[in-house]
PDB file of C-alpha atoms in Angstrom:
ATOM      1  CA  UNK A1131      42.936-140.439 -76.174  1.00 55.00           C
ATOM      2  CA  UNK A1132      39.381-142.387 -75.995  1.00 63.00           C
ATOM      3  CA  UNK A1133      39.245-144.451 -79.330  1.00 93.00           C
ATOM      4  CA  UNK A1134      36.388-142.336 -80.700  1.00 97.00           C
ATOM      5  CA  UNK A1135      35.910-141.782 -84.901  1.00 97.00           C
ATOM      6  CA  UNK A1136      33.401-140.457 -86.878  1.00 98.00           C
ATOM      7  CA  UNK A1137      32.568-141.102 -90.352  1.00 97.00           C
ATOM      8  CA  UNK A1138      32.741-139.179 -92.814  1.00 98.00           C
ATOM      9  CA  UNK A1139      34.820-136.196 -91.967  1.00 97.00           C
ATOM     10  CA  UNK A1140      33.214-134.072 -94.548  1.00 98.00           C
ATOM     11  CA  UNK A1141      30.153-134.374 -96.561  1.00 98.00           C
ATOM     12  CA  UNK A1142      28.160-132.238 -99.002  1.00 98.00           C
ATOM     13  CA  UNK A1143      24.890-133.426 -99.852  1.00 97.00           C
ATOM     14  CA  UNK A1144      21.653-131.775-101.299  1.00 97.00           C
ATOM     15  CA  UNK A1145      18.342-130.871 -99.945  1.00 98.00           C
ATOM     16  CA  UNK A1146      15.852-133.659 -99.371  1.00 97.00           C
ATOM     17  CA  UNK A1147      18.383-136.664 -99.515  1.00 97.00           C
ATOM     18  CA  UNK A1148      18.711-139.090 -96.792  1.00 97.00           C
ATOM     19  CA  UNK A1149      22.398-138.493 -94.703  1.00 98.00           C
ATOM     20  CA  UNK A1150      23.731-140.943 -92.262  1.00 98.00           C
ATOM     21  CA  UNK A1151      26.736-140.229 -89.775  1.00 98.00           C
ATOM     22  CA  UNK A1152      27.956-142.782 -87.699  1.00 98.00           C
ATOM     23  CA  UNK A1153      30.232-142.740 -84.558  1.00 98.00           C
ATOM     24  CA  UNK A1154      32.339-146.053 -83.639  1.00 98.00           C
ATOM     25  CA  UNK A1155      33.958-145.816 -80.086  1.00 98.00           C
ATOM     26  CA  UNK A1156      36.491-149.014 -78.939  1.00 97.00           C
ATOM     27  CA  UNK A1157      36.188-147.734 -75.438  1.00 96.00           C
ATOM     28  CA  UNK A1158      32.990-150.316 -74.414  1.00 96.00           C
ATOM     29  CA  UNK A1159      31.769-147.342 -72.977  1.00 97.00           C
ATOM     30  CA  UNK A1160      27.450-146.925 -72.216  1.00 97.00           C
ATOM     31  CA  UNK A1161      26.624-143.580 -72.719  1.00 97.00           C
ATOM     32  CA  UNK A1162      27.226-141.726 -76.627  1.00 98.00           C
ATOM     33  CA  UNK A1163      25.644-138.626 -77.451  1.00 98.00           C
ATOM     34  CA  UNK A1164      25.450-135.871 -80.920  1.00 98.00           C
ATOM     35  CA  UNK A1165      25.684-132.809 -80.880  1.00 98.00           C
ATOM     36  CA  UNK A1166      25.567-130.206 -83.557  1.00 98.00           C
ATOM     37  CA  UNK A1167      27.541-127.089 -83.042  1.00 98.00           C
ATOM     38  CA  UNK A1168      27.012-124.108 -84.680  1.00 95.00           C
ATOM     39  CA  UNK A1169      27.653-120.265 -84.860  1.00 87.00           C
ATOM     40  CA  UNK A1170      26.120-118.413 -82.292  1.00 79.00           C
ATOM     41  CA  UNK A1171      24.693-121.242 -81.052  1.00 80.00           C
ATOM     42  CA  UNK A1172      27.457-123.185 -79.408  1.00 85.00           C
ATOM     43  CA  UNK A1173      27.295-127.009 -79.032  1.00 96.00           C
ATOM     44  CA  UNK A1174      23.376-128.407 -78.887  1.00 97.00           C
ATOM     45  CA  UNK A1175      22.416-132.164 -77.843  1.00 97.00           C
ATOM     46  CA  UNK A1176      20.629-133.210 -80.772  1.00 98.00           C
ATOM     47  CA  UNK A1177      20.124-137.269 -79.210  1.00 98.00           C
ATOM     48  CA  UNK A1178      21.829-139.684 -76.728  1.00 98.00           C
ATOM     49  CA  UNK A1179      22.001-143.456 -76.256  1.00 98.00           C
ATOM     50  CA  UNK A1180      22.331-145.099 -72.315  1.00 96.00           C
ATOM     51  CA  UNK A1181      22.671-148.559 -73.927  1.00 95.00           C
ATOM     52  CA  UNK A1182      21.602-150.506 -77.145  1.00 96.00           C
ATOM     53  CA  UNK A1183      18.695-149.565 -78.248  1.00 93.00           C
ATOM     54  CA  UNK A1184      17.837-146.764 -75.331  1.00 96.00           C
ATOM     55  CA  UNK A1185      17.966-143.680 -76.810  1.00 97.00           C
ATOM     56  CA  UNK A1186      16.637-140.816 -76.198  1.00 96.00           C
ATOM     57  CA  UNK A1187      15.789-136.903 -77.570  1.00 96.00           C
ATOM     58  CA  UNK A1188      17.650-133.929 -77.001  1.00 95.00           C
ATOM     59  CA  UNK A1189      17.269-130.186 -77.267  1.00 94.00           C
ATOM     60  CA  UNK A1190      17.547-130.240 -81.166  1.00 96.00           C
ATOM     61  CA  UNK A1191      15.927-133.702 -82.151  1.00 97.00           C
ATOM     62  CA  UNK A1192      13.352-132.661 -85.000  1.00 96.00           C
ATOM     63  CA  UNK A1193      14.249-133.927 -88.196  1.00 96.00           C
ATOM     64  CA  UNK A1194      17.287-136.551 -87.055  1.00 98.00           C
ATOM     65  CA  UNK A1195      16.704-139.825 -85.559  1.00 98.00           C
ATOM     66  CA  UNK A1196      18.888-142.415 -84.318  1.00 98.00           C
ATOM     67  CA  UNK A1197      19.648-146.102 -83.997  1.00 98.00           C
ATOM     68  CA  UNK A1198      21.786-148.111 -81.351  1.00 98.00           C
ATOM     69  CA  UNK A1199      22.303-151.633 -82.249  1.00 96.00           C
ATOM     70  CA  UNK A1200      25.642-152.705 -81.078  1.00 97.00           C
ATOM     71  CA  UNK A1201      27.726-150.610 -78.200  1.00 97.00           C
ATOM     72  CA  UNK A1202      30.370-150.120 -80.325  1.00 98.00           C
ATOM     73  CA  UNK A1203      28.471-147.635 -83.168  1.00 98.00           C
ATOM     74  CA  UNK A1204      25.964-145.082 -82.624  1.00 98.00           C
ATOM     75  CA  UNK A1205      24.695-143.719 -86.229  1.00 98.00           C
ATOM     76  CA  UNK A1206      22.115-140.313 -86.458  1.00 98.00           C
ATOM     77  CA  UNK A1207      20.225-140.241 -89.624  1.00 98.00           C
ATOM     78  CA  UNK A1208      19.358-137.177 -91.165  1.00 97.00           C
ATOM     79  CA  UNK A1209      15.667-138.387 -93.744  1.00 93.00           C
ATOM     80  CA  UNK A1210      15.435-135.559 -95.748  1.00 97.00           C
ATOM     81  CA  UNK A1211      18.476-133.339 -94.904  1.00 97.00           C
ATOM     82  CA  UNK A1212      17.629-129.617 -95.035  1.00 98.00           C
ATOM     83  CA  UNK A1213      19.978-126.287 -95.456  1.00 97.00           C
ATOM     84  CA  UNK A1214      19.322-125.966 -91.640  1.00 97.00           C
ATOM     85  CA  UNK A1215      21.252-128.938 -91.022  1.00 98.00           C
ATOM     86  CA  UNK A1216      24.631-127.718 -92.102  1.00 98.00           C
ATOM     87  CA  UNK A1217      26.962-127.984 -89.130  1.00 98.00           C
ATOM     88  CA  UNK A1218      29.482-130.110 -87.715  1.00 98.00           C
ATOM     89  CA  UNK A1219      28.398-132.648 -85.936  1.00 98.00           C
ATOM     90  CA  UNK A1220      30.029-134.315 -82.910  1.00 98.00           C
ATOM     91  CA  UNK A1221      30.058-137.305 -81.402  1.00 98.00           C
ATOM     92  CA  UNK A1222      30.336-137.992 -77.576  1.00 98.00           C
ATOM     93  CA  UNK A1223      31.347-141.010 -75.422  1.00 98.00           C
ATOM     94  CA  UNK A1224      30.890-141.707 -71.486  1.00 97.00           C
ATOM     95  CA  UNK A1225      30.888-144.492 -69.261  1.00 96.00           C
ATOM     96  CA  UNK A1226      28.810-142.615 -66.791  1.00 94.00           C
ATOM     97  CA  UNK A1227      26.483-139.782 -66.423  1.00 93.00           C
ATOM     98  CA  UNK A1228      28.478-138.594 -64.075  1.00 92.00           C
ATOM     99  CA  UNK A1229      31.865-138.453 -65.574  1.00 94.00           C
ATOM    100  CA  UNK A1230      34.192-136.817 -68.524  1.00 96.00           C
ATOM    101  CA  UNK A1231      32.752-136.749 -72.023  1.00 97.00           C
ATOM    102  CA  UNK A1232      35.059-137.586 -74.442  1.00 97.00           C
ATOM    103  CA  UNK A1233      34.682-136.348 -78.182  1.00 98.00           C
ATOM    104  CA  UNK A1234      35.086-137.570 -82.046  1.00 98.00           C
ATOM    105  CA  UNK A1235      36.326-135.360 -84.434  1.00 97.00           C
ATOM    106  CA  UNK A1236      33.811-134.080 -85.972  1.00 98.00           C
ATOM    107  CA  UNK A1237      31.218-134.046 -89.275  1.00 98.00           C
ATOM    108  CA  UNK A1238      31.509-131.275 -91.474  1.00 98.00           C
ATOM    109  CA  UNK A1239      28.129-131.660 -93.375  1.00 98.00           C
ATOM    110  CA  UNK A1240      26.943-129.057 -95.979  1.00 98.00           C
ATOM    111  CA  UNK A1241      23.454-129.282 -97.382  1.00 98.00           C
ATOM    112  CA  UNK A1242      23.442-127.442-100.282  1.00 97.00           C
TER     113      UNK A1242
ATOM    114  CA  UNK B 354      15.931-125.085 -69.622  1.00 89.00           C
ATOM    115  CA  UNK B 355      19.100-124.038 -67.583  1.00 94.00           C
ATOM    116  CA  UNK B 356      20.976-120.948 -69.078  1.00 96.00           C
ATOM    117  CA  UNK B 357      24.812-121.443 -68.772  1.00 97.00           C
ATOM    118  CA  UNK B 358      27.061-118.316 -69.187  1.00 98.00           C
ATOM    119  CA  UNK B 359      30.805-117.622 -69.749  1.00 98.00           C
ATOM    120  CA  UNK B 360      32.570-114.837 -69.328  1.00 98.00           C
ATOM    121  CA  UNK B 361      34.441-113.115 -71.294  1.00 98.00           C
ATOM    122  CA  UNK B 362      33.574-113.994 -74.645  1.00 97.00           C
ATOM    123  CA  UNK B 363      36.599-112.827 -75.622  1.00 97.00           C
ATOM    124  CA  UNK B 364      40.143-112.875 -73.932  1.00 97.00           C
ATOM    125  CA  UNK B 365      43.960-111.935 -75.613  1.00 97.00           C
ATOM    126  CA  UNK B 366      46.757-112.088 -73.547  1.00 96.00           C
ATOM    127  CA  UNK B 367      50.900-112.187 -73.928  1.00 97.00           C
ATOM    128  CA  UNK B 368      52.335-115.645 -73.158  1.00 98.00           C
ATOM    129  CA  UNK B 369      53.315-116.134 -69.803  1.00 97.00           C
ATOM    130  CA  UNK B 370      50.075-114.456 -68.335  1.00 98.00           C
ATOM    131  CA  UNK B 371      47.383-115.468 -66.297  1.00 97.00           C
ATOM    132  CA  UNK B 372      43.528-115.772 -66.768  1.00 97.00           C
ATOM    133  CA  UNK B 373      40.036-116.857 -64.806  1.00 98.00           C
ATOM    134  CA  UNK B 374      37.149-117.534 -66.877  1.00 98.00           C
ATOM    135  CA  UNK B 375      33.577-117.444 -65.235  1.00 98.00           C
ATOM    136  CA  UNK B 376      30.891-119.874 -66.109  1.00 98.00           C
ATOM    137  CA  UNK B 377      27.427-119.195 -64.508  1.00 98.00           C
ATOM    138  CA  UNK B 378      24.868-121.346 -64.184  1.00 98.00           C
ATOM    139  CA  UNK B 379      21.021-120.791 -63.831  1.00 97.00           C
ATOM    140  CA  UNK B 380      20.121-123.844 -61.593  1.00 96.00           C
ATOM    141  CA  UNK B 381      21.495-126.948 -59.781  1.00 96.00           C
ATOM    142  CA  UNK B 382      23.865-129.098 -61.474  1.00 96.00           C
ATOM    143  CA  UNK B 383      24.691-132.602 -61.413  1.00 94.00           C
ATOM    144  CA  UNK B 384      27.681-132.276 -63.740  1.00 96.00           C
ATOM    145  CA  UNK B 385      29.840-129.509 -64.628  1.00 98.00           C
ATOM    146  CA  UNK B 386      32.696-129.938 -67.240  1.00 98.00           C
ATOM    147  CA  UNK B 387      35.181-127.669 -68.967  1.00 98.00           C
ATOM    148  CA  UNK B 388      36.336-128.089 -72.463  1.00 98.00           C
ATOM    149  CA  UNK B 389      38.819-126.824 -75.058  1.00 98.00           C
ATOM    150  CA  UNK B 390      37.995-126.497 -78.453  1.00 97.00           C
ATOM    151  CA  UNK B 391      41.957-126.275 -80.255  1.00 96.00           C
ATOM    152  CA  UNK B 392      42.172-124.634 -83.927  1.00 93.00           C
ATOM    153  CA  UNK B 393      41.591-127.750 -85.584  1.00 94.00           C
ATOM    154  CA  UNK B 394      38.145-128.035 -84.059  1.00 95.00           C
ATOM    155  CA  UNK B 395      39.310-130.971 -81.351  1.00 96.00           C
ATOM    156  CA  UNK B 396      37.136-130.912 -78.459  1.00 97.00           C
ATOM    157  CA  UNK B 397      39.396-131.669 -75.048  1.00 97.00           C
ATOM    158  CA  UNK B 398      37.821-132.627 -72.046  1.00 97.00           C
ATOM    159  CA  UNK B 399      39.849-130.674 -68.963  1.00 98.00           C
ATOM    160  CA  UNK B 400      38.142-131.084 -65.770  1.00 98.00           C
ATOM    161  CA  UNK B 401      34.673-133.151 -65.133  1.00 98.00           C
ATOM    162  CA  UNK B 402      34.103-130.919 -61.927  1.00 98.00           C
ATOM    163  CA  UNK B 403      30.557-130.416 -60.353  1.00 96.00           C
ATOM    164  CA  UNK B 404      31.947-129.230 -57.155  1.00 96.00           C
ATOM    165  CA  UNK B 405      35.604-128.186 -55.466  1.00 97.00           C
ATOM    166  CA  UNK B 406      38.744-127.991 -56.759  1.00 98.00           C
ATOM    167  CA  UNK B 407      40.919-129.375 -58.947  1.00 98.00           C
ATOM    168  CA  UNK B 408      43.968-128.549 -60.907  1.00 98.00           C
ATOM    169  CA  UNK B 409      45.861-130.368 -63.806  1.00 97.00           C
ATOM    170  CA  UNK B 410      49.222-128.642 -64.793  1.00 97.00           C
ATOM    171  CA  UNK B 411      49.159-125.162 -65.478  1.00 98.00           C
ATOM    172  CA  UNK B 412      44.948-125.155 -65.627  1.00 98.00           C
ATOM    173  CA  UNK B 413      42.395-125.517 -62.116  1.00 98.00           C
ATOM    174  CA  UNK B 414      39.111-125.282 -61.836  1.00 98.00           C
ATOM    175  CA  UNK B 415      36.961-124.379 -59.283  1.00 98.00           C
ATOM    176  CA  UNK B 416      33.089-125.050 -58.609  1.00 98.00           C
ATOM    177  CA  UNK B 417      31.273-123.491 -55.813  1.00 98.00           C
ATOM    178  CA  UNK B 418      27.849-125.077 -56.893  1.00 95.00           C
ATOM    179  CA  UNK B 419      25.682-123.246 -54.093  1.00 95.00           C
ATOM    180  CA  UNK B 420      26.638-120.243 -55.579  1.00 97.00           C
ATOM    181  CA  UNK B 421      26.050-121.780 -58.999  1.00 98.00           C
ATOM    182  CA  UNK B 422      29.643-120.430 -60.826  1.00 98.00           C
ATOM    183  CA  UNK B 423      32.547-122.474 -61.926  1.00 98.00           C
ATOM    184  CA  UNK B 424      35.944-120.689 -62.434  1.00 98.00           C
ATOM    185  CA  UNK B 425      38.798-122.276 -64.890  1.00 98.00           C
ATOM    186  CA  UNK B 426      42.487-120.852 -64.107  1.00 98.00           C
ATOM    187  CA  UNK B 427      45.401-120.471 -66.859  1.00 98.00           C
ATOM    188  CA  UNK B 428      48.567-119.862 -65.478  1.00 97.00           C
ATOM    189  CA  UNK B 429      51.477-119.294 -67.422  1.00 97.00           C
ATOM    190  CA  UNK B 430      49.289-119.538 -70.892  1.00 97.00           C
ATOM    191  CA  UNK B 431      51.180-120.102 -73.839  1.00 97.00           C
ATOM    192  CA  UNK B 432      50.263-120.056 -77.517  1.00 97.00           C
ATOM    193  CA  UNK B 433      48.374-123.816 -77.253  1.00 97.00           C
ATOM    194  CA  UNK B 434      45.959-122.591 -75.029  1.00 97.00           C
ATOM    195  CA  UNK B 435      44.807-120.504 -77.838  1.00 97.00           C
ATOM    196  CA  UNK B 436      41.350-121.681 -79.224  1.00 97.00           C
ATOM    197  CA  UNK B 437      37.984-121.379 -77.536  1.00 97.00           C
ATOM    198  CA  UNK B 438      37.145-123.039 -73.790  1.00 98.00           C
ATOM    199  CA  UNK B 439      33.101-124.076 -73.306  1.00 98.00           C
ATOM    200  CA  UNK B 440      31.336-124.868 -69.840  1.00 98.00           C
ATOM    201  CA  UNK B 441      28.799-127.228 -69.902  1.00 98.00           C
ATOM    202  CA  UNK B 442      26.605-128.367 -67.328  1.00 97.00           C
ATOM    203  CA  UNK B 443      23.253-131.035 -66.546  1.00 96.00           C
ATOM    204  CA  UNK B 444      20.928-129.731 -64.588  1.00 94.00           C
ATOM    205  CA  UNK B 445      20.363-131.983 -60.587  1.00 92.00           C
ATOM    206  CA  UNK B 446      17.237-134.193 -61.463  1.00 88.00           C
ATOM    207  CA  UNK B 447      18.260-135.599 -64.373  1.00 84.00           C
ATOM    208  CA  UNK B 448      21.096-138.320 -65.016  1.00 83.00           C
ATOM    209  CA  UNK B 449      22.021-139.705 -68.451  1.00 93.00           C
ATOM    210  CA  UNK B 450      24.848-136.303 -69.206  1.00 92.00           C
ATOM    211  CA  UNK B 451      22.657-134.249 -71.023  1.00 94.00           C
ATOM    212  CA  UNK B 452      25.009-131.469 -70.945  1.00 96.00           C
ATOM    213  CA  UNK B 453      23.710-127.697 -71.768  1.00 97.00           C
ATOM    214  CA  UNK B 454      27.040-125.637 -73.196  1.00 97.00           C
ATOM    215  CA  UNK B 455      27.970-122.371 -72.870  1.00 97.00           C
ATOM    216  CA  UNK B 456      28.576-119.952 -75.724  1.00 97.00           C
ATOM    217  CA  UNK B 457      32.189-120.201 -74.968  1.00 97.00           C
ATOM    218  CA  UNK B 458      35.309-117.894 -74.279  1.00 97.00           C
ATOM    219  CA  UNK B 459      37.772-117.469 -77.430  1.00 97.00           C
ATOM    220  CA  UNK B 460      41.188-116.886 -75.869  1.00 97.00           C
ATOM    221  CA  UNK B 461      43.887-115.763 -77.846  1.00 97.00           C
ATOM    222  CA  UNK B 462      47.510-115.989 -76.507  1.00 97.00           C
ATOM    223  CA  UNK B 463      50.364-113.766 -78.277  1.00 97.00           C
ATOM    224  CA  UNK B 464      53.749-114.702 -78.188  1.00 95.00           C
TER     225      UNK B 464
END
């Protein structure tokens, strides 16, 4: 399995504080990517990273950003978390556009 | 933005059957994967597959691209297949694997 972790695993947090989720890959690989999934709504790109510091928006970007310092660790920041941001989040890694994605395990995050 | 849909969005089936589940897509695609989602949540990767044929085990996959569908083939299913599989595609043009997912097919095998 692609060395892929996400931390935390759960979090409950209330409305208006700052959240930060962060996704650590040992696989050296360029490409990372969140996604939120919730239901009825399947899995949504929220932002993705083609290197350090290149990142870029997804479908669902308002209200997260995200930072890419080191390839290792690719964190999305929630500034004033909202009760429309409870979901789990996932992580993604790739070493190409044009090849598997391979997933974390998942955020649980409740905004209460 | 591309529209990606599965069929059906729900499947139950004894163990040792068969299955085909459709994923159509509303464009040309660059990249065409098929995951499984276990119980636990665990997202699987199965088959990175944006054209042809290809087969791992007991699961293929087919994509005929110019007729924008994929098909993903069970044989044999058994109670660990259970859980939901998503199709997820990038639309040709772009190229960083920005992938748009289906809503998914939750399959449920009995033993």
């Amino acid at each position: 399995d692609a060395g892929i972790t996400q931390s935390p695993r759960h979090k409950v947090t209330e409305t208006g504080t700052p959240v930060t989720l962060r996704c650590h890959q040992t696989e050296n690989h360029r490409y990372m990517y969140w996604y939120r999934q919730d239901p009825g709504h399947g899995l949504r790109l929220i932002h993705y990273s083609y290197g350090v510091k290149d990142t870029d928006k997804g479908e669902v970007s308002d209200g997260y950003s995200v930072s890419r310092s080191k390839t290792e660790d690719f964190l999305l920041t929630l500034e004033s978390a909202t009760s429309s941001q409870t979901s789990v989040y996932f992580c993604a890694i790739s070493d190409s556009p044009y090849n598997e994605q391979f997933f974390g395990p998942g955020t649980r995050l409740t905004v209460l | 933005g591309i529209q990606v849909e599965q069929s059906p969005p729900d499947l139950i089936l004894q163990e040792g059957a068969n299955s085909t589940l459709r994923c159509n897509f509303s464009d040309s695609v660059n990249n065409l994967q098929w995951f499984h989602q276990n119980p636990w949540g665990q997202l699987i990767n199965l088959f990175y597959i944006p054209s042809g044929t290809k087969q791992n085990g007991r699961l293929s996959a087919t994509t005929v691209a110019t007729e924008r569908y994929s098909l993903l083939y069970i044989s044999s299913s058994q109670t660990t297949d259970s859980g939901v599989y998503f199709c997820a595609v990038e639309r040709s043009g772009t190229s960083y694997g920005k992938l748009t997912f289906g809503q998914g097919t939750i399959l449920t095998v009995h033993p």
